[in-house]
Each structure stands twice: as structure tokens, then as C-alpha cells.
Amino acid sequence: MNTSYRGRFAPSPTGPLHFGSLVAAVGSYLAASIQNGEWYLRIEDLDPPREVPGAADEILRCLDTFGFAWHGKVVYQSQRHAAYHAALEQLQKERLTFPCICTRKVLSGSPIYPGNCRHRQGAMEQPHTTRLRVADKRIQFNDRLQGLQRQNIAKEVGDFIIQRADHLFAYQLAVVVDDAEQGITEVIRGSDLLTVTGRQIYLQQQLQLTTPSYGHLPIVVNPAGDKLSKQTFAQPLNSDQPAPQLWYALQFLGQAPPAALKDDSLSEIWRWAKANWCWHAIPSQPKKTTTLPDQ
Ligand code: GLU
């Protein structure tokens, strides 16, 4: 038994949890539980304009109702600015950053940053983002569920933003600083974040932080094929009916819970899930015939 396993769930308080969030929470929670590890909760309230008042508390209440038990105090990114600032300063000192004044229009939707401001140095008065100057090298990691991943950030993304023009820290920087601070050994989350993992590993290397293992779960999509999210009007989880929704989350993760278990108690479903968790059964992509719970 590995007792040093540390996992986490890191929802953004942009609205209530939905079935897709439940799947990510269940996957990371069971990964930690079966290894006798610890599971941490982090509220990613990094972006006040996108935050919905009361959503963070509602998320915590909902997780509690569904029977999740987290370790220690909940971490709020809104209280961690000093740590992000220190990381930014470290990168600045090593001349790995530059101020960028390119507007969206200048970049005209180009998926790879063309390097227009790369030559700039030092502080700047006018509004600017701060980008990381990325070297031409390959990042490689073995995802527990999606297999071997390779990415050359310089070629596929370019120098990326670590602080926005409104001074908010970018998610890529905050997540890396927090995963390290919380000693996370494995990140289990939705595969919509697979493509940003290379950037996170690159940043960990620049900040001399340990890289955790990664596993990206299939994401839940609606019948139109869109990821469940607030933008696609995903239904909030129904806290009056946690047991059947947990059952469906396990089924989505390929765990084949017995049909009769659906009407059982929440604690019985969790007990079954912990005793029967099987990584190999998790599909890398959602199955076409996914059934979502009626709520
Ligand atoms: N806060 C992100 C979200 O809610 C998750 C970030 C992560 O797990 O790294 O989508």
C-alpha cells in the first residue's frame, strides 16, 4: 500500500457541479482511496469575473452530500496570489518571461503565438500580458489512461501567457504552483485538459518543481457532442438523488456496477466502487452509447 499518494479535485466556481464534474471527482477520489492516499480539494477561484457568487460553497455542500471526504483545509486560489507572484518573479529573474502587447486582433486567432514581442525585456508601463519564453524541446509523459503523449510547446503552442493583462495569473501558472505546494503525486482529471498538460510540465521544469503523474478521464459530452459545461447548459447535479448519479458515474467510467446497486445506499455504492475499481476498464474516449442519469 502506498500511503504517500496525494490526489486532488480542483473545480472552478463558475457554477454548480454537473455530471461531468462528478465523473472527474469520482475518478480522482477512487484513485486516491484505493491507494490509501489523501484527496485534496482546491477551489480554482482565480478569475473573479467568471465566478458565480455562492458557487464555491455550493460545490463543497454537493461533494459532501455525494459522500466525498477530503483531506485538510480546502485551498482557495484567490488566497494564493503571493505564491503565484513568487513563481512569476523567479521566472522573470531567470529572464524566461517577456511582456507582450499583441492584441487579439494582431494575433488574429493564430493558434501558435508567432513571437512578435519575444525580443522585449524588463518592465513595461502600458497594458501587457506576460508570456513564458519557450525553448524548442519535446515534452513527453505517459498518461495513465491516454498513453504516451509528446508535445513540442514552442512548435505547437508558442510562448504562452502566465499573467494576463488584467494582472490575473493564468491557470497554467497557478495550477502548477498549487499542485506542487499540495504535494500532489497524481492528477486525475478530464481529458479536455490533456492538451495543456505539456505546458504545465514545461512550467514545472522551469520552476524546478516535481512533475506528478497524470491520468485523463474520458469527458462527458451531451447528445450534440459538446462537453458538459455551464456554457452548454449542463444540468446541475441533483443533491436529492446522489446514489443513482454516483452509479451512473461509475458506469461511465467503465466500472460495470451491478444494476441492483443503483437502488442501494450511497455508502454501499462507494464500498462497491472501492472494492472493484479497475483502471483498465476505463475507456479513453466516452462510449457512443453513454447513458446519462435522468435528474
Ligand atoms: N479548474 C479546472 C476546471 O474546473 C480544473 C483544473 C485541473 O484539474 O487541473 O475545469
Short mmCIF file of C-alpha atoms and ligand atoms in Angstrom, two decimals:
data_model
loop_
_atom_site.label_atom_id
_atom_site.label_comp_id
_atom_site.label_asym_id
_atom_site.label_seq_id
_atom_site.Cartn_x
_atom_site.Cartn_y
_atom_site.Cartn_z
CA MET A 1 0.00 0.00 0.00
CA ASN A 2 1.29 3.40 -0.95
CA THR A 3 0.37 5.84 1.79
CA SER A 4 2.08 8.82 0.19
CA TYR A 5 -0.38 9.08 -2.70
CA ARG A 6 -1.97 12.53 -2.95
CA GLY A 7 -4.71 13.31 -5.39
CA ARG A 8 -6.93 16.33 -5.82
CA PHE A 9 -10.08 17.73 -7.34
CA ALA A 10 -9.91 21.34 -8.47
CA PRO A 11 -13.28 22.74 -9.57
CA SER A 12 -13.70 26.32 -10.77
CA PRO A 13 -16.65 28.01 -9.04
CA THR A 14 -18.26 29.11 -12.28
CA GLY A 15 -21.49 27.30 -11.43
CA PRO A 16 -22.81 24.16 -9.74
CA LEU A 17 -21.21 20.76 -10.34
CA HIS A 18 -22.69 18.71 -13.19
CA PHE A 19 -22.39 15.07 -14.20
CA GLY A 20 -19.05 15.72 -15.97
CA SER A 21 -17.60 17.21 -12.79
CA LEU A 22 -18.89 14.21 -10.82
CA VAL A 23 -17.05 11.82 -13.14
CA ALA A 24 -13.75 13.71 -12.62
CA ALA A 25 -14.30 13.88 -8.86
CA VAL A 26 -15.16 10.16 -8.65
CA GLY A 27 -12.12 9.15 -10.74
CA SER A 28 -9.63 11.16 -8.71
CA TYR A 29 -11.26 10.22 -5.40
CA LEU A 30 -11.23 6.49 -6.07
CA ALA A 31 -7.66 6.64 -7.38
CA ALA A 32 -6.63 8.10 -4.03
CA SER A 33 -8.90 5.85 -1.93
CA ILE A 34 -7.72 2.57 -3.38
CA GLN A 35 -4.10 3.56 -2.67
CA ASN A 36 -4.96 4.60 0.85
CA GLY A 37 -3.91 8.07 -0.17
CA GLU A 38 -5.12 11.56 0.56
CA TRP A 39 -7.51 13.54 -1.60
CA TYR A 40 -7.40 17.33 -1.57
CA LEU A 41 -9.86 19.92 -2.69
CA ARG A 42 -8.89 23.17 -4.34
CA ILE A 43 -11.35 25.83 -5.40
CA GLU A 44 -9.92 27.46 -8.52
CA ASP A 45 -11.37 30.92 -7.97
CA LEU A 46 -8.63 32.59 -9.93
CA ASP A 47 -10.84 34.55 -12.24
CA PRO A 48 -13.38 36.71 -10.33
CA PRO A 49 -15.27 37.84 -13.46
CA ARG A 50 -16.14 34.20 -14.26
CA GLU A 51 -17.06 33.31 -10.69
CA VAL A 52 -20.68 32.80 -9.66
CA PRO A 53 -21.36 34.09 -6.14
CA GLY A 54 -22.07 31.21 -3.76
CA ALA A 55 -20.90 28.54 -6.23
CA ALA A 56 -17.84 27.54 -4.18
CA ASP A 57 -19.92 26.82 -1.07
CA GLU A 58 -22.50 25.02 -3.14
CA ILE A 59 -19.77 22.82 -4.66
CA LEU A 60 -18.48 21.88 -1.20
CA ARG A 61 -22.00 21.08 0.03
CA CYS A 62 -22.69 18.99 -3.05
CA LEU A 63 -19.45 16.99 -2.70
CA ASP A 64 -20.28 16.36 0.93
CA THR A 65 -23.78 15.14 0.02
CA PHE A 66 -22.29 12.75 -2.51
CA GLY A 67 -20.11 11.25 0.23
CA PHE A 68 -16.69 12.63 -0.73
CA ALA A 69 -14.31 13.16 2.20
CA TRP A 70 -11.36 15.48 1.63
CA HIS A 71 -8.17 15.89 3.50
CA GLY A 72 -7.29 19.04 5.42
CA LYS A 73 -8.46 22.53 4.59
CA VAL A 74 -9.85 23.48 1.21
CA VAL A 75 -7.34 25.59 -0.74
CA TYR A 76 -8.68 28.71 -2.47
CA GLN A 77 -6.63 30.08 -5.33
CA SER A 78 -7.89 33.59 -4.52
CA GLN A 79 -5.75 33.37 -1.36
CA ARG A 80 -2.61 32.18 -3.08
CA HIS A 81 -1.55 35.24 -5.07
CA ALA A 82 1.70 35.67 -3.12
CA ALA A 83 2.82 32.18 -4.16
CA TYR A 84 1.96 32.82 -7.83
CA HIS A 85 3.75 36.12 -7.65
CA ALA A 86 6.86 34.46 -6.24
CA ALA A 87 6.84 31.93 -9.09
CA LEU A 88 6.43 34.70 -11.65
CA GLU A 89 9.34 36.61 -10.12
CA GLN A 90 11.52 33.52 -10.22
CA LEU A 91 10.83 33.15 -13.94
CA GLN A 92 11.38 36.87 -14.52
CA LYS A 93 14.73 36.77 -12.72
CA GLU A 94 15.84 33.97 -14.97
CA ARG A 95 14.76 36.07 -17.98
CA LEU A 96 12.31 33.42 -19.06
CA THR A 97 9.42 35.86 -19.47
CA PHE A 98 8.63 38.86 -21.62
CA PRO A 99 5.89 41.48 -21.76
CA CYS A 100 3.57 41.12 -24.74
CA ILE A 101 1.38 43.90 -26.12
CA CYS A 102 -0.12 41.93 -29.01
CA THR A 103 -3.85 42.39 -29.17
CA ARG A 104 -6.19 39.57 -30.15
CA LYS A 105 -6.61 41.33 -33.45
CA VAL A 106 -2.85 41.32 -34.10
CA LEU A 107 -2.70 37.62 -33.33
CA SER A 108 -5.87 37.16 -35.42
CA GLY A 109 -6.77 33.84 -33.86
CA SER A 110 -3.41 32.26 -34.70
CA PRO A 111 -3.23 29.02 -32.69
CA ILE A 112 0.55 29.35 -32.29
CA TYR A 113 1.99 32.53 -30.82
CA PRO A 114 4.17 33.98 -33.60
CA GLY A 115 6.75 35.54 -31.26
CA ASN A 116 6.08 39.21 -32.09
CA CYS A 117 7.12 40.52 -28.64
CA ARG A 118 9.68 37.85 -27.80
CA HIS A 119 12.57 40.32 -28.05
CA ARG A 120 11.11 42.59 -25.32
CA GLN A 121 12.79 42.75 -21.94
CA GLY A 122 12.06 44.13 -18.49
CA ALA A 123 9.16 46.11 -17.09
CA MET A 124 6.60 47.93 -19.20
CA GLU A 125 4.09 50.64 -18.32
CA GLN A 126 1.48 50.05 -20.95
CA PRO A 127 -1.02 47.18 -20.50
CA HIS A 128 0.56 43.86 -21.42
CA THR A 129 0.38 40.16 -20.78
CA THR A 130 3.41 38.25 -19.54
CA ARG A 131 4.45 35.27 -21.62
CA LEU A 132 6.89 32.46 -20.94
CA ARG A 133 9.70 32.29 -23.48
CA VAL A 134 9.53 28.64 -24.52
CA ALA A 135 12.53 26.66 -25.79
CA ASP A 136 12.34 24.29 -28.71
CA LYS A 137 12.23 20.95 -26.87
CA ARG A 138 9.97 17.96 -26.59
CA ILE A 139 7.85 17.31 -23.52
CA GLN A 140 6.91 13.68 -23.07
CA PHE A 141 4.75 11.97 -20.47
CA ASN A 142 2.96 8.70 -20.10
CA ASP A 143 -0.68 9.34 -19.31
CA ARG A 144 -2.20 6.57 -17.23
CA LEU A 145 -5.29 6.48 -19.45
CA GLN A 146 -4.37 8.16 -22.73
CA GLY A 147 -0.92 6.60 -23.17
CA LEU A 148 2.32 8.23 -24.33
CA GLN A 149 1.98 11.95 -25.07
CA ARG A 150 4.53 14.12 -26.81
CA GLN A 151 4.41 17.83 -27.39
CA ASN A 152 6.83 20.47 -28.55
CA ILE A 153 5.37 23.57 -26.92
CA ALA A 154 7.45 26.00 -29.00
CA LYS A 155 6.19 24.46 -32.24
CA GLU A 156 2.61 23.61 -31.24
CA VAL A 157 1.66 26.44 -28.86
CA GLY A 158 4.43 29.01 -28.75
CA ASP A 159 5.33 31.31 -25.85
CA PHE A 160 2.27 31.13 -23.61
CA ILE A 161 0.63 33.57 -21.21
CA ILE A 162 1.35 33.22 -17.48
CA GLN A 163 -0.11 36.56 -16.39
CA ARG A 164 -2.99 38.29 -18.09
CA ALA A 165 -3.23 41.97 -18.97
CA ASP A 166 -5.72 42.46 -16.10
CA HIS A 167 -2.95 41.13 -13.79
CA LEU A 168 -4.76 37.88 -13.09
CA PHE A 169 -2.44 34.90 -13.04
CA ALA A 170 -3.02 32.36 -15.77
CA TYR A 171 -4.44 28.97 -14.83
CA GLN A 172 -1.28 27.22 -16.16
CA LEU A 173 0.92 29.01 -13.63
CA ALA A 174 -1.46 28.70 -10.67
CA VAL A 175 -2.19 25.01 -11.18
CA VAL A 176 1.49 24.12 -11.31
CA VAL A 177 2.36 26.13 -8.18
CA ASP A 178 -0.59 24.65 -6.28
CA ASP A 179 -0.12 21.04 -7.32
CA ALA A 180 3.48 21.33 -6.09
CA GLU A 181 2.56 23.10 -2.85
CA GLN A 182 -0.09 20.47 -2.07
CA GLY A 183 2.40 17.69 -2.87
CA ILE A 184 0.08 16.14 -5.45
CA THR A 185 1.55 12.89 -6.74
CA GLU A 186 -1.07 12.14 -9.37
CA VAL A 187 -3.50 14.39 -11.24
CA ILE A 188 -6.66 12.62 -12.42
CA ARG A 189 -8.97 14.94 -14.38
CA GLY A 190 -10.96 15.25 -17.59
CA SER A 191 -9.24 14.75 -20.93
CA ASP A 192 -10.23 18.26 -22.03
CA LEU A 193 -7.07 19.24 -20.10
CA LEU A 194 -4.80 16.74 -21.86
CA THR A 195 -3.52 19.33 -24.33
CA VAL A 196 -2.48 21.81 -21.62
CA THR A 197 -0.57 19.22 -19.59
CA GLY A 198 2.57 19.69 -21.71
CA ARG A 199 2.60 23.39 -20.80
CA GLN A 200 2.20 22.52 -17.14
CA ILE A 201 5.10 20.06 -17.24
CA TYR A 202 7.21 22.61 -19.09
CA LEU A 203 6.47 25.18 -16.35
CA GLN A 204 7.27 22.65 -13.61
CA GLN A 205 10.66 22.13 -15.22
CA GLN A 206 11.35 25.88 -15.38
CA LEU A 207 10.36 26.28 -11.72
CA GLN A 208 12.30 23.15 -10.65
CA LEU A 209 9.11 21.52 -9.35
CA THR A 210 8.37 17.81 -9.29
CA THR A 211 6.11 16.57 -12.08
CA PRO A 212 3.20 14.44 -10.82
CA SER A 213 1.78 11.52 -12.81
CA TYR A 214 -1.23 12.28 -14.96
CA GLY A 215 -4.36 10.40 -15.97
CA HIS A 216 -7.01 11.99 -18.18
CA LEU A 217 -10.52 10.54 -17.95
CA PRO A 218 -12.97 10.49 -20.83
CA ILE A 219 -15.09 13.61 -20.76
CA VAL A 220 -18.85 13.57 -20.69
CA VAL A 221 -20.49 15.01 -23.79
CA ASN A 222 -24.13 15.83 -24.46
CA PRO A 223 -26.04 14.27 -27.39
CA ALA A 224 -24.76 17.07 -29.65
CA GLY A 225 -21.19 16.01 -28.82
CA ASP A 226 -20.32 19.08 -26.70
CA LYS A 227 -18.53 18.76 -23.38
CA LEU A 228 -20.95 19.18 -20.47
CA SER A 229 -20.30 22.61 -19.04
CA LYS A 230 -22.06 25.72 -17.94
CA GLN A 231 -21.78 27.03 -21.49
CA THR A 232 -23.62 24.00 -22.85
CA PHE A 233 -26.28 24.34 -20.14
CA ALA A 234 -25.36 21.14 -18.31
CA GLN A 235 -27.88 20.24 -15.62
CA PRO A 236 -26.56 20.69 -12.08
CA LEU A 237 -26.16 17.51 -10.04
CA ASN A 238 -29.25 16.69 -8.04
CA SER A 239 -28.26 16.54 -4.38
CA ASP A 240 -31.55 14.81 -3.51
CA GLN A 241 -30.55 11.75 -5.55
CA PRO A 242 -26.81 11.20 -5.07
CA ALA A 243 -26.81 7.37 -5.15
CA PRO A 244 -28.09 6.74 -8.71
CA GLN A 245 -25.91 9.55 -10.10
CA LEU A 246 -22.84 8.02 -8.48
CA TRP A 247 -23.85 4.69 -10.03
CA TYR A 248 -24.03 6.33 -13.48
CA ALA A 249 -20.65 7.98 -12.97
CA LEU A 250 -19.13 4.56 -12.24
CA GLN A 251 -20.81 3.12 -15.29
CA PHE A 252 -19.49 5.98 -17.41
CA LEU A 253 -16.02 5.10 -16.13
CA GLY A 254 -16.47 1.54 -17.41
CA GLN A 255 -16.75 0.03 -13.94
CA ALA A 256 -19.89 -2.03 -14.69
CA PRO A 257 -21.65 -1.62 -11.34
CA PRO A 258 -24.38 -4.29 -10.90
CA ALA A 259 -27.84 -2.99 -11.89
CA ALA A 260 -29.29 -3.75 -8.46
CA LEU A 261 -26.72 -1.47 -6.82
CA LYS A 262 -28.36 1.57 -8.41
CA ASP A 263 -31.13 1.47 -5.80
CA ASP A 264 -28.76 0.77 -2.94
CA SER A 265 -27.44 3.30 -0.41
CA LEU A 266 -24.71 5.78 -1.23
CA SER A 267 -22.29 4.12 1.20
CA GLU A 268 -22.94 0.72 -0.37
CA ILE A 269 -22.18 2.09 -3.85
CA TRP A 270 -18.94 3.68 -2.58
CA ARG A 271 -17.99 0.42 -0.87
CA TRP A 272 -18.55 -1.49 -4.11
CA ALA A 273 -16.63 1.12 -6.12
CA LYS A 274 -13.59 0.97 -3.84
CA ALA A 275 -13.57 -2.82 -3.80
CA ASN A 276 -13.97 -3.15 -7.58
CA TRP A 277 -12.11 -0.18 -9.07
CA CYS A 278 -10.43 -1.19 -12.32
CA TRP A 279 -8.23 1.22 -14.28
CA HIS A 280 -8.21 -1.00 -17.36
CA ALA A 281 -11.97 -0.79 -17.69
CA ILE A 282 -11.96 2.98 -18.14
CA PRO A 283 -12.42 3.88 -21.81
CA SER A 284 -10.04 6.54 -23.13
CA GLN A 285 -12.93 8.19 -25.00
CA PRO A 286 -16.59 8.27 -23.97
CA LYS A 287 -18.57 5.34 -25.35
CA LYS A 288 -21.12 6.28 -28.04
CA THR A 289 -23.90 4.66 -26.03
CA THR A 290 -23.33 6.62 -22.83
CA THR A 291 -26.46 6.92 -20.69
CA LEU A 292 -26.63 9.97 -18.53
CA PRO A 293 -28.76 9.95 -15.39
CA ASP A 294 -32.23 11.46 -15.60
CA GLN A 295 -32.39 14.02 -12.90
N1 GLU B 1 -10.38 24.16 -12.54
C1 GLU B 1 -10.37 23.33 -13.70
C2 GLU B 1 -11.81 23.04 -14.13
O1 GLU B 1 -12.72 23.20 -13.33
C3 GLU B 1 -9.69 22.00 -13.48
C4 GLU B 1 -8.23 22.17 -13.41
C5 GLU B 1 -7.42 20.89 -13.19
O2 GLU B 1 -7.99 19.86 -12.78
O3 GLU B 1 -6.23 20.98 -13.40
O4 GLU B 1 -12.01 22.66 -15.26
#
